Coordinates of C-alpha atoms in Angstrom, one line a residue:
X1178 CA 16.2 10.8 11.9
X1179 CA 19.8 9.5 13.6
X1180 CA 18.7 6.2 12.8
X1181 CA 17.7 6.9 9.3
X1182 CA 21.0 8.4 9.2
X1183 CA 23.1 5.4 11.2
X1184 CA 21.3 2.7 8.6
X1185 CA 21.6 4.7 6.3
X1186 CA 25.7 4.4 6.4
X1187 CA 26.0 0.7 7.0
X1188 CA 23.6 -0.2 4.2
X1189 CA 25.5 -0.9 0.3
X1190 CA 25.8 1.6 -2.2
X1191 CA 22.6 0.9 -4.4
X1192 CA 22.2 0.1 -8.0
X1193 CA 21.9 3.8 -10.7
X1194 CA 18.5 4.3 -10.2
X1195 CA 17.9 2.7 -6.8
X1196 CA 16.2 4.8 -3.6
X1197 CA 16.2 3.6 -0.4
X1198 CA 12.9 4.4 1.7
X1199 CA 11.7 4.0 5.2
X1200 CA 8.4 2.0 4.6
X1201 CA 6.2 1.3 7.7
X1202 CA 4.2 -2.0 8.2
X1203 CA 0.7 -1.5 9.8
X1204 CA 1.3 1.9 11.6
X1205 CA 3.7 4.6 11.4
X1206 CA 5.7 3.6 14.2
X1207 CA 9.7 3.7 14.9
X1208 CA 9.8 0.3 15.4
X1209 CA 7.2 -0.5 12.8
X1210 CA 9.5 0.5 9.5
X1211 CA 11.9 -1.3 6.9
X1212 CA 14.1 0.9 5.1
X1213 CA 14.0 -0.9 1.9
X1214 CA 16.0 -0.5 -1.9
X1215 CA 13.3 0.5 -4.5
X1216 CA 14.0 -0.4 -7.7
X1217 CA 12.9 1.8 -10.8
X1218 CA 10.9 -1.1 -12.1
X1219 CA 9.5 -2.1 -8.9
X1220 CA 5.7 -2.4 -8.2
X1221 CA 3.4 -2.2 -5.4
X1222 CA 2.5 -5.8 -5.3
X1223 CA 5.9 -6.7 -5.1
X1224 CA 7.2 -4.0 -2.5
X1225 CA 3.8 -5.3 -0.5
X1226 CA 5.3 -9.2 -0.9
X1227 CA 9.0 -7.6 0.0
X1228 CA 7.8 -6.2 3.3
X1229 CA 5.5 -9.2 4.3
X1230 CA 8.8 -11.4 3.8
X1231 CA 11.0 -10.0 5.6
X1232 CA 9.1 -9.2 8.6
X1233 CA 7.9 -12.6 8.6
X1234 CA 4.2 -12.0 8.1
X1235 CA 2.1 -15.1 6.7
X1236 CA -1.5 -13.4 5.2
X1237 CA -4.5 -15.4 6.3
X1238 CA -6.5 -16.8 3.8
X1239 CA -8.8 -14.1 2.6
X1240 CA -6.6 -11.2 4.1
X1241 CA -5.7 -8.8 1.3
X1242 CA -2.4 -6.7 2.1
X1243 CA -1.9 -3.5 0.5
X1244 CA 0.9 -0.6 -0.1
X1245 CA -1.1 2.7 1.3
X1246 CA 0.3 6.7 0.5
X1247 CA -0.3 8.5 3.1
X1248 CA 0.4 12.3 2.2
X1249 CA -0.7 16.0 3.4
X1250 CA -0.5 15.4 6.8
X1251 CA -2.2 12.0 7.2
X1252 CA -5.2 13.5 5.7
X1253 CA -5.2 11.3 2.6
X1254 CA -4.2 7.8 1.9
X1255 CA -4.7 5.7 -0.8
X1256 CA -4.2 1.7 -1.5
X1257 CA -1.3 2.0 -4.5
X1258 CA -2.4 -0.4 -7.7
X1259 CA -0.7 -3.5 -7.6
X1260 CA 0.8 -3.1 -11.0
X1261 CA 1.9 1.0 -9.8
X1262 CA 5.3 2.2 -9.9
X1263 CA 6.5 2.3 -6.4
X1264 CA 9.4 4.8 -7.5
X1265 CA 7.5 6.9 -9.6
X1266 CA 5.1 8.4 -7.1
X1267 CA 7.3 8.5 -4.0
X1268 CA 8.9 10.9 -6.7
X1269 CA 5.7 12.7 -7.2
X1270 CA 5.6 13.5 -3.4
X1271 CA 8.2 16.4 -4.7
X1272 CA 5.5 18.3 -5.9
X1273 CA 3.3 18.3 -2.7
X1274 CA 3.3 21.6 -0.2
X1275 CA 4.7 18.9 2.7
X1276 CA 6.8 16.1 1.1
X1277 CA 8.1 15.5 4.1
X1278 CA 5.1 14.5 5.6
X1279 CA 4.1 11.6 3.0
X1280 CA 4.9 7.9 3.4
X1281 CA 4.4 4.1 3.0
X1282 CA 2.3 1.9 4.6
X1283 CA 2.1 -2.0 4.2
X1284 CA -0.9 -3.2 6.1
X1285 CA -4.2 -5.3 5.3
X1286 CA -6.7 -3.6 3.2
X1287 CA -9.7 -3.4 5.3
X1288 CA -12.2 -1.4 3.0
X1289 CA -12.1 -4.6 1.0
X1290 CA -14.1 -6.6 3.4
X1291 CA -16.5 -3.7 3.9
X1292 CA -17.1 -4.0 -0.1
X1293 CA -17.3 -7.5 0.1
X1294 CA -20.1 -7.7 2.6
X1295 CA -22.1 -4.6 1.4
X1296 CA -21.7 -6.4 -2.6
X1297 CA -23.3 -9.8 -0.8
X1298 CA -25.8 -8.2 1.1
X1299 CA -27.2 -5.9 -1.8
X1300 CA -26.8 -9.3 -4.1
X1301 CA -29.4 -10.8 -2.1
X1302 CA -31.7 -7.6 -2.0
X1303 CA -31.7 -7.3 -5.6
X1304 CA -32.3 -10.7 -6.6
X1305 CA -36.2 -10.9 -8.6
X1306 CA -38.2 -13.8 -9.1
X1307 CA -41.7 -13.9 -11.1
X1308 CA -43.4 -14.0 -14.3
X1309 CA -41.8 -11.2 -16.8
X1310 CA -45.0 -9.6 -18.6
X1311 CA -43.8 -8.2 -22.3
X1312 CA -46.3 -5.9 -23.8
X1313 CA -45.8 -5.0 -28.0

C-alpha cells in the first residue's frame, strides 16, 4: 500500500474522468503490477495491448492475451470482452461484499487452447461418410 501511495504522488494529475489502477501481469505479484490511467472510453483489448507494451512483452504467434477479473477472494475470474469497458466494471466492483479484494490481470488465455484442441479433436470424431438413404 506505501508504494501505491509513493506512485501514487509522483504520477500527473489525470484527465475528468480518468482512474488510475494497479493492474497485474501474469500473477498478482508486487513486482508483477502497472499502475495504469484508465480512460472512460477505454476497452479491454486495448488496456491488454497497453500492459503488453510497456512491459515489453512480444505475444507468440497463436498466444492469445487477455484482461482477467478476479473478484470475491480469488474465487472467480473471468476473461473481460475485448470490446468491454475497462472503467465500467472496475466500478461495478463497488457493489461486491469485498471490493477490495477484486483485481486485473493481463496474462495469456489458456482455456483457449484447451477449446481449440477439444473443437479439433471432436471435428474429427464427428465427421460421417456413406450413402444417405431418404425414405418418402
Amino acid at each position: 500500500e506505501n508504494s501505491f501511495i509513493t506512485k501514487w504522488k509522483d504520477t500527473q494529475v489525470s484527465q475528468a474522468g480518468d482512474l488510475l489502477i494497479e493492474v497485474y501481469v501474469e500473477r498478482k505479484e508486487p513486482d508483477c503490477s502497472i499502475i495504469i490511467r484508465i480512460s472512460p472510453v477505454m476497452e479491454a483489448e486495448e488496456l491488454t495491448n497497453d500492459i503488453l507494451a510497456i512491459k515489453n512483452i512480444i505475444p507468440m504467434k497463436g498466444d492469445i492475451w487477455a484482461t482477467f477479473e478476479v473478484i470475491e477472494n480469488e474465487e472467480l475470474e473471468r476473461p473481460l470482452h475485448y470490446t468491454e469497458n475497462v472503467l465500467e466494471q472496475v466500478l461495478r466492483w463497488s457493489s461486491l461484499s469485498e471490493p477490495g479484494s477484486a483485481y486485473l490481470v493481463v496474462k495469456r488465455f489458456l482455456t483457449i487452447d484447451t477449446i481449440k484442441h477439444y473443437n479439433e479433436r471432436r471435428a474429427l470424431e464427428s465427421i460421417k461418410e456413406g450413402m444417405l438413404k431418404i425414405k418418402e
